[in-house]
Tab-separated table of C-alpha atoms and ligand atoms in Angstrom:
chain	number	residue	atom	x	y	z
A	1	UNK	CA	199.377	107.176	135.848
A	2	UNK	CA	198.865	109.430	132.831
A	3	UNK	CA	201.037	112.331	131.776
A	4	UNK	CA	199.614	115.589	130.441
A	5	UNK	CA	200.927	117.578	127.514
A	6	UNK	CA	201.233	121.368	127.423
A	7	UNK	CA	197.806	121.848	125.872
A	8	UNK	CA	195.741	120.117	128.572
A	9	UNK	CA	195.601	116.713	126.840
A	10	UNK	CA	196.275	113.448	128.656
A	11	UNK	CA	198.811	111.143	127.031
A	12	UNK	CA	199.177	107.370	127.043
A	13	UNK	CA	202.438	105.449	126.705
A	14	UNK	CA	202.814	103.019	123.787
A	15	UNK	CA	202.247	100.132	126.225
A	16	UNK	CA	199.129	101.687	127.770
A	17	UNK	CA	197.677	102.264	124.303
A	18	UNK	CA	198.636	98.797	123.016
A	19	UNK	CA	196.850	97.305	126.049
A	20	UNK	CA	193.458	98.705	124.951
A	21	UNK	CA	193.687	98.990	121.145
A	22	UNK	CA	192.773	96.065	118.879
A	23	UNK	CA	194.185	96.295	115.370
A	24	UNK	CA	191.804	93.848	113.745
A	25	UNK	CA	188.534	95.067	112.124
A	26	UNK	CA	185.751	95.751	114.633
A	27	UNK	CA	183.280	94.016	112.291
A	28	UNK	CA	185.072	90.694	112.963
A	29	UNK	CA	183.776	90.910	116.552
A	30	UNK	CA	180.700	93.170	116.520
A	31	UNK	CA	177.550	93.528	114.467
A	32	UNK	CA	177.249	97.298	113.961
A	33	UNK	CA	173.925	99.003	113.135
A	34	UNK	CA	173.893	100.918	109.835
A	35	UNK	CA	171.707	103.724	111.270
A	36	UNK	CA	173.673	105.773	113.803
A	37	UNK	CA	172.273	106.464	117.289
A	38	UNK	CA	173.521	110.000	117.009
A	39	UNK	CA	176.502	112.102	116.087
A	40	UNK	CA	178.903	113.901	118.393
A	41	UNK	CA	180.863	116.875	117.019
A	42	UNK	CA	183.332	114.793	115.006
A	43	UNK	CA	182.060	111.258	115.553
A	44	UNK	CA	179.351	108.828	114.564
A	45	UNK	CA	177.866	106.561	117.222
A	46	UNK	CA	176.173	103.275	116.352
A	47	UNK	CA	174.656	100.464	118.383
A	48	UNK	CA	177.007	97.452	118.262
A	49	UNK	CA	176.343	93.895	119.415
A	50	UNK	CA	179.276	91.679	120.423
A	51	UNK	CA	178.981	88.502	118.295
A	52	UNK	CA	180.060	86.018	120.977
A	53	UNK	CA	178.452	87.493	124.100
A	54	UNK	CA	175.428	89.229	122.534
A	55	UNK	CA	176.135	92.221	124.798
A	56	UNK	CA	175.151	95.579	123.274
A	57	UNK	CA	177.489	98.589	123.211
A	58	UNK	CA	177.722	102.015	121.580
A	59	UNK	CA	180.547	102.169	119.015
A	60	UNK	CA	181.922	105.691	118.535
A	61	UNK	CA	183.735	106.074	115.173
A	62	UNK	CA	186.247	108.936	115.177
A	63	UNK	CA	188.250	109.925	112.102
A	64	UNK	CA	192.020	109.929	112.712
A	65	UNK	CA	192.447	112.906	110.406
A	66	UNK	CA	190.152	115.970	110.218
A	67	UNK	CA	190.653	118.755	107.695
A	68	UNK	CA	193.963	117.047	106.922
A	69	UNK	CA	195.063	117.415	110.574
A	70	UNK	CA	196.153	114.497	112.737
A	71	UNK	CA	193.702	113.982	115.606
A	72	UNK	CA	195.425	111.110	117.409
A	73	UNK	CA	196.488	113.266	120.405
A	74	UNK	CA	192.871	114.354	120.947
A	75	UNK	CA	191.528	110.804	120.520
A	76	UNK	CA	194.115	109.362	122.906
A	77	UNK	CA	193.180	112.096	125.401
A	78	UNK	CA	189.492	111.047	125.245
A	79	UNK	CA	190.494	107.386	125.745
A	80	UNK	CA	192.729	108.302	128.711
A	81	UNK	CA	189.978	110.400	130.353
A	82	UNK	CA	187.493	107.527	129.976
A	83	UNK	CA	190.062	105.114	131.478
A	84	UNK	CA	190.466	107.471	134.470
A	85	UNK	CA	186.673	107.509	134.910
A	86	UNK	CA	186.235	103.725	134.968
A	87	UNK	CA	185.520	103.759	138.728
A	88	UNK	CA	182.383	105.928	138.625
A	89	UNK	CA	178.904	104.984	137.368
A	90	UNK	CA	178.242	108.648	136.553
A	91	UNK	CA	180.420	108.426	133.399
A	92	UNK	CA	179.830	106.156	130.372
A	93	UNK	CA	182.315	103.228	130.618
A	94	UNK	CA	184.935	102.527	127.918
A	95	UNK	CA	185.036	98.808	127.026
A	96	UNK	CA	187.521	98.433	124.117
A	97	UNK	CA	189.162	100.406	121.293
A	98	UNK	CA	189.603	99.283	117.656
A	99	UNK	CA	191.943	100.960	115.174
A	100	UNK	CA	191.658	100.943	111.387
A	101	UNK	CA	193.666	102.878	108.816
A	102	UNK	CA	191.367	105.892	108.969
A	103	UNK	CA	189.394	105.595	112.201
A	104	UNK	CA	189.581	104.866	115.932
A	105	UNK	CA	186.497	103.121	117.284
A	106	UNK	CA	185.671	103.522	120.987
A	107	UNK	CA	183.440	100.651	122.159
A	108	UNK	CA	181.450	102.274	124.953
A	109	UNK	CA	178.795	101.289	127.456
A	110	UNK	CA	175.325	101.537	125.910
A	111	UNK	CA	172.852	103.788	127.746
A	112	UNK	CA	169.663	102.458	126.246
A	113	UNK	CA	167.573	105.430	127.411
A	114	UNK	CA	169.385	107.801	125.087
A	115	UNK	CA	169.896	111.524	125.506
A	116	UNK	CA	168.282	113.572	128.288
A	117	UNK	CA	167.688	116.086	125.460
A	118	UNK	CA	165.047	113.664	124.138
A	119	UNK	CA	162.844	114.326	127.210
A	120	UNK	CA	163.149	118.089	126.604
A	121	UNK	CA	162.239	117.879	122.903
A	122	UNK	CA	158.841	119.397	122.300
A	123	UNK	CA	159.464	121.986	125.007
A	124	UNK	CA	158.880	119.562	127.898
A	125	UNK	CA	160.638	120.142	131.195
A	126	UNK	CA	161.145	117.945	134.242
A	127	UNK	CA	159.166	118.354	137.458
A	128	UNK	CA	161.243	119.984	140.179
A	129	UNK	CA	161.812	116.728	142.079
A	130	UNK	CA	162.979	114.992	138.851
A	131	UNK	CA	165.185	117.982	137.934
A	132	UNK	CA	166.729	117.946	141.418
A	133	UNK	CA	167.437	114.217	141.209
A	134	UNK	CA	169.000	114.689	137.743
A	135	UNK	CA	171.122	117.655	138.865
A	136	UNK	CA	172.396	115.737	141.908
A	137	UNK	CA	173.695	112.934	139.648
A	138	UNK	CA	175.206	115.403	137.188
A	139	UNK	CA	176.972	117.179	140.080
A	140	UNK	CA	178.277	113.819	141.339
A	141	UNK	CA	179.712	113.091	137.878
A	142	UNK	CA	181.228	116.549	137.478
A	143	UNK	CA	182.727	116.430	140.990
A	144	UNK	CA	184.468	113.169	140.000
A	145	UNK	CA	185.975	114.988	136.985
A	146	UNK	CA	186.869	118.199	138.810
A	147	UNK	CA	188.620	116.264	141.598
A	148	UNK	CA	190.917	115.041	138.804
A	149	UNK	CA	191.262	118.512	137.242
A	150	UNK	CA	189.281	117.418	134.196
A	151	UNK	CA	186.950	120.083	132.770
A	152	UNK	CA	184.262	118.655	130.440
A	153	UNK	CA	183.564	121.883	128.443
A	154	UNK	CA	180.507	120.501	126.645
A	155	UNK	CA	177.921	119.779	129.366
A	156	UNK	CA	174.487	119.823	127.728
A	157	UNK	CA	171.383	117.555	127.609
A	158	UNK	CA	172.687	115.797	124.477
A	159	UNK	CA	175.725	114.575	126.452
A	160	UNK	CA	173.698	113.354	129.444
A	161	UNK	CA	172.555	109.793	128.861
A	162	UNK	CA	169.807	107.794	130.536
A	163	UNK	CA	170.241	104.086	131.237
A	164	UNK	CA	166.476	103.671	130.988
A	165	UNK	CA	164.132	105.485	128.587
A	166	UNK	CA	162.254	108.478	130.128
A	167	UNK	CA	163.754	107.762	133.538
A	168	UNK	CA	166.157	110.089	135.359
A	169	UNK	CA	167.254	107.585	138.007
A	170	UNK	CA	170.563	106.707	136.333
A	171	UNK	CA	172.220	109.521	134.372
A	172	UNK	CA	175.696	109.239	132.807
A	173	UNK	CA	178.043	111.892	131.398
A	174	UNK	CA	179.575	111.249	127.970
A	175	UNK	CA	181.618	112.829	125.157
A	176	UNK	CA	184.998	113.976	126.466
A	177	UNK	CA	186.059	114.959	122.943
A	178	UNK	CA	186.752	118.590	123.895
A	179	UNK	CA	187.506	118.109	127.602
A	180	UNK	CA	190.812	119.339	129.031
A	181	UNK	CA	193.046	118.565	132.023
A	182	UNK	CA	193.898	121.793	133.816
A	183	UNK	CA	197.464	121.949	135.112
A	184	UNK	CA	198.505	124.902	137.278
A	185	UNK	CA	200.252	127.303	134.948
A	186	UNK	CA	198.853	125.759	131.763
A	187	UNK	CA	196.566	128.326	130.128
A	188	UNK	CA	193.821	126.571	128.180
A	189	UNK	CA	191.744	128.722	125.860
A	190	UNK	CA	189.212	127.130	123.535
A	191	UNK	CA	186.517	128.785	121.471
A	192	UNK	CA	184.260	125.735	121.387
A	193	UNK	CA	181.362	124.182	123.270
A	194	UNK	CA	177.710	124.529	122.365
A	195	UNK	CA	176.478	128.098	122.061
A	196	UNK	CA	173.610	128.008	124.575
A	197	UNK	CA	175.745	126.359	127.273
A	198	UNK	CA	179.065	128.148	126.781
A	199	UNK	CA	180.433	130.442	129.513
A	200	UNK	CA	181.353	134.132	128.987
A	201	UNK	CA	185.114	133.502	129.431
A	202	UNK	CA	185.048	131.136	126.444
A	203	UNK	CA	183.483	133.870	124.289
A	204	UNK	CA	186.047	136.435	125.437
A	205	UNK	CA	188.848	133.920	124.920
A	206	UNK	CA	189.928	134.175	128.551
A	207	UNK	CA	191.549	131.187	130.302
A	208	UNK	CA	189.184	128.273	130.896
A	209	UNK	CA	188.859	126.838	134.397
A	210	UNK	CA	186.805	124.211	136.220
A	211	UNK	CA	184.144	126.884	136.822
A	212	UNK	CA	183.542	126.994	133.072
A	213	UNK	CA	181.595	123.753	133.675
A	214	UNK	CA	179.738	125.388	136.601
A	215	UNK	CA	178.252	127.971	134.204
A	216	UNK	CA	176.957	125.125	131.968
A	217	UNK	CA	175.494	123.427	135.066
A	218	UNK	CA	173.550	126.631	135.778
A	219	UNK	CA	172.218	126.656	132.206
A	220	UNK	CA	171.317	122.956	132.527
A	221	UNK	CA	169.310	123.521	135.727
A	222	UNK	CA	167.446	126.432	134.067
A	223	UNK	CA	166.607	124.251	131.039
A	224	UNK	CA	165.523	121.173	133.046
A	225	UNK	CA	163.210	123.276	135.248
A	226	UNK	CA	161.658	125.441	132.498
A	227	UNK	CA	162.284	123.776	129.123
A	228	UNK	CA	163.851	127.051	127.919
A	229	UNK	CA	167.500	128.126	127.551
A	230	UNK	CA	168.303	131.291	129.566
A	231	UNK	CA	170.298	133.093	126.859
A	232	UNK	CA	168.823	131.539	123.711
A	233	UNK	CA	168.046	133.961	120.894
A	234	UNK	CA	167.162	133.797	117.218
A	235	UNK	CA	170.773	134.099	116.100
A	236	UNK	CA	174.159	133.127	117.551
A	237	UNK	CA	175.392	136.701	117.833
A	238	UNK	CA	172.439	137.712	119.981
A	239	UNK	CA	172.922	134.607	122.150
A	240	UNK	CA	176.605	135.501	122.586
A	241	UNK	CA	175.573	139.043	123.608
A	242	UNK	CA	173.026	137.708	126.131
A	243	UNK	CA	175.716	135.437	127.620
A	244	UNK	CA	178.382	138.157	127.842
A	245	UNK	CA	175.878	140.498	129.518
A	246	UNK	CA	174.536	137.608	131.647
A	247	UNK	CA	171.070	138.830	130.697
A	248	UNK	CA	169.268	136.377	132.980
A	249	UNK	CA	165.498	136.494	133.504
A	250	UNK	CA	162.929	134.108	134.963
A	251	UNK	CA	159.667	134.411	132.997
A	252	UNK	CA	156.850	134.064	135.596
A	253	UNK	CA	154.855	131.586	133.515
A	254	UNK	CA	157.984	129.433	132.933
A	255	UNK	CA	158.968	129.444	136.624
A	256	UNK	CA	155.648	129.847	138.438
A	257	UNK	CA	155.893	126.492	140.278
A	258	UNK	CA	159.704	126.492	140.710
A	259	UNK	CA	160.926	126.904	144.308
A	260	UNK	CA	163.149	129.799	145.376
A	261	UNK	CA	166.021	127.462	146.403
A	262	UNK	CA	166.011	126.175	142.799
A	263	UNK	CA	166.081	129.730	141.408
A	264	UNK	CA	168.889	130.591	143.835
A	265	UNK	CA	170.858	127.515	142.656
A	266	UNK	CA	170.656	128.757	139.036
A	267	UNK	CA	171.532	132.375	139.955
A	268	UNK	CA	174.572	131.253	141.994
A	269	UNK	CA	176.071	129.398	139.002
A	270	UNK	CA	175.253	131.962	136.285
A	271	UNK	CA	177.737	134.617	137.399
A	272	UNK	CA	179.951	136.327	134.803
A	273	UNK	CA	183.146	136.266	136.876
A	274	UNK	CA	184.275	132.601	136.985
A	275	UNK	CA	186.048	133.214	140.307
A	276	UNK	CA	182.706	134.153	141.881
A	277	UNK	CA	180.965	130.902	140.879
A	278	UNK	CA	180.571	128.140	143.483
A	279	UNK	CA	182.648	124.984	143.129
A	280	UNK	CA	180.869	121.728	142.282
A	281	UNK	CA	181.262	120.691	145.942
A	282	UNK	CA	179.590	123.930	147.087
A	283	UNK	CA	176.729	123.263	144.663
A	284	UNK	CA	176.351	119.755	146.141
A	285	UNK	CA	175.892	121.490	149.529
A	286	UNK	CA	173.375	124.012	148.136
A	287	UNK	CA	170.026	123.823	150.048
A	288	UNK	CA	168.169	122.948	146.804
A	289	UNK	CA	170.376	119.887	146.281
A	290	UNK	CA	171.281	118.863	149.819
A	291	UNK	CA	167.734	119.536	151.065
A	292	UNK	CA	169.102	120.541	154.509
A	293	UNK	CA	165.793	120.016	156.284
A	294	UNK	CA	164.647	116.409	156.902
A	295	UNK	CA	162.026	115.068	154.501
A	296	UNK	CA	158.554	114.316	155.773
A	297	UNK	CA	158.616	111.068	157.800
A	298	UNK	CA	158.068	108.039	155.592
A	299	UNK	CA	154.513	106.793	156.292
A	300	UNK	CA	153.124	104.651	157.870
A	301	UNK	CA	154.572	105.631	161.240
A	302	UNK	CA	155.285	102.868	163.798
A	303	UNK	CA	152.078	102.132	165.802
A	304	UNK	CA	153.676	103.648	168.931
A	305	UNK	CA	154.264	106.952	167.127
A	306	UNK	CA	151.229	109.125	166.520
A	307	UNK	CA	151.385	111.988	164.047
A	308	UNK	CA	151.498	115.131	166.243
A	309	UNK	CA	148.205	117.017	165.980
A	310	UNK	CA	148.397	120.608	164.774
A	311	UNK	CA	147.383	121.770	168.297
A	312	UNK	CA	150.314	119.926	169.914
A	313	UNK	CA	152.726	121.355	167.324
A	314	UNK	CA	151.600	124.896	168.138
A	315	UNK	CA	152.145	124.119	171.859
A	316	UNK	CA	155.641	122.732	171.156
A	317	UNK	CA	158.268	125.434	171.797
A	318	UNK	CA	159.725	126.605	168.424
A	319	UNK	CA	163.182	125.306	169.365
A	320	UNK	CA	161.869	121.746	169.758
A	321	UNK	CA	159.753	121.687	166.557
A	322	UNK	CA	161.001	119.373	163.742
A	323	UNK	CA	161.083	121.327	160.500
A	324	UNK	CA	159.426	119.620	157.549
A	325	UNK	CA	159.748	120.869	154.030
B	1	EBD	C1	170.395	105.104	122.913
B	1	EBD	C2	171.143	106.351	122.442
B	1	EBD	C3	170.504	107.256	121.627
B	1	EBD	N1	171.152	108.376	121.206
B	1	EBD	C4	172.435	108.573	121.598
B	1	EBD	N2	173.022	109.710	121.187
B	1	EBD	C5	174.321	110.124	121.383
B	1	EBD	C6	175.273	109.913	120.417
B	1	EBD	C7	176.560	110.462	120.565
B	1	EBD	C8	176.895	111.193	121.676
B	1	EBD	C9	178.223	111.874	121.750
B	1	EBD	C10	179.278	111.019	122.302
B	1	EBD	N3	180.164	110.465	122.727
B	1	EBD	C11	175.961	111.308	122.686
B	1	EBD	C12	174.668	110.772	122.547
B	1	EBD	N4	173.111	107.730	122.415
B	1	EBD	C13	172.489	106.611	122.841
B	1	EBD	N5	173.135	105.743	123.691
B	1	EBD	C14	174.479	105.775	123.976
B	1	EBD	C15	175.528	106.594	123.468
B	1	EBD	C16	176.655	106.143	124.121
B	1	EBD	C17	178.074	106.593	123.972
B	1	EBD	C18	178.414	108.002	124.263
B	1	EBD	C19	178.462	107.455	122.857
B	1	EBD	N6	176.297	105.166	124.970
B	1	EBD	N7	174.991	104.936	124.865
């Protein structure tokens, strides 16, 4: 088990840490690419190949000190969260940790498809079926976290990784660098996160809760379906204002072929009062995601079954008609 400190950070005992941290140089065991794959807030991530096995990973280099402040508590928290998430495929797996004088290096599962953001670059968006499939996986990952009282606080397309390039069949959450564990009675307030995805309570410095992630999920669905951010503006201040006022609009030409269940899903999450937002489990039950009605029968039907003709459907009493959607 892991203990939490007063500020929402998980802790590891000396033994737990010693069990995962290697003190020798990572370069003794891995070939690390010079060009980084990308940068988190305070980290550099490079492709790394294990010399003996040839297996590829993503090595995340995190400075132990930042602006002359010790960051070990925050780094240990990220390691502990990743260790708690080792039983779900919806979160990037932690493999090993290396420690040098100045850095901690998290050796993480490589998602070769890169960031979901990459698909959205150039103003692209996903088709509704793709967006639904992506959102279902993201909700599965977030429900795993929320069941453990972990709030991610930085859900955005850059932190959603694809196992396979341009393919939304296997999406993984990453970057728990600013996540928190919410304990009853522990007030966590953080003015962080990425502007476009941050919830109103973060801007007004009110306590953060699991529903802070639900707001970001609403923004994510809006972006995947339209390619636009709902509150984006030319400058940060205006974006903050749009978020605080929850100035939400659905431009007809950005949403013309988006279904009303999808619009309703977005509207239900983008509610100013965090207590009025659905939980992640309620979102998993939302008609857009759970697709309450049965899908069209997979063709071809068995020879014995004939597809009912329109005439026979109209003769079938309403109560006995199968609904297709
Ligand atoms: C092919 C690829 C391309 N670009 C990034 N960008 C990136 C960099 C840092 C963070 C922020 C973090 N953490 C998020 C995305 N990650 C990739 N694969 C990863 C990246 C990783 C682990 C998460 C680093 N596994 N596979």
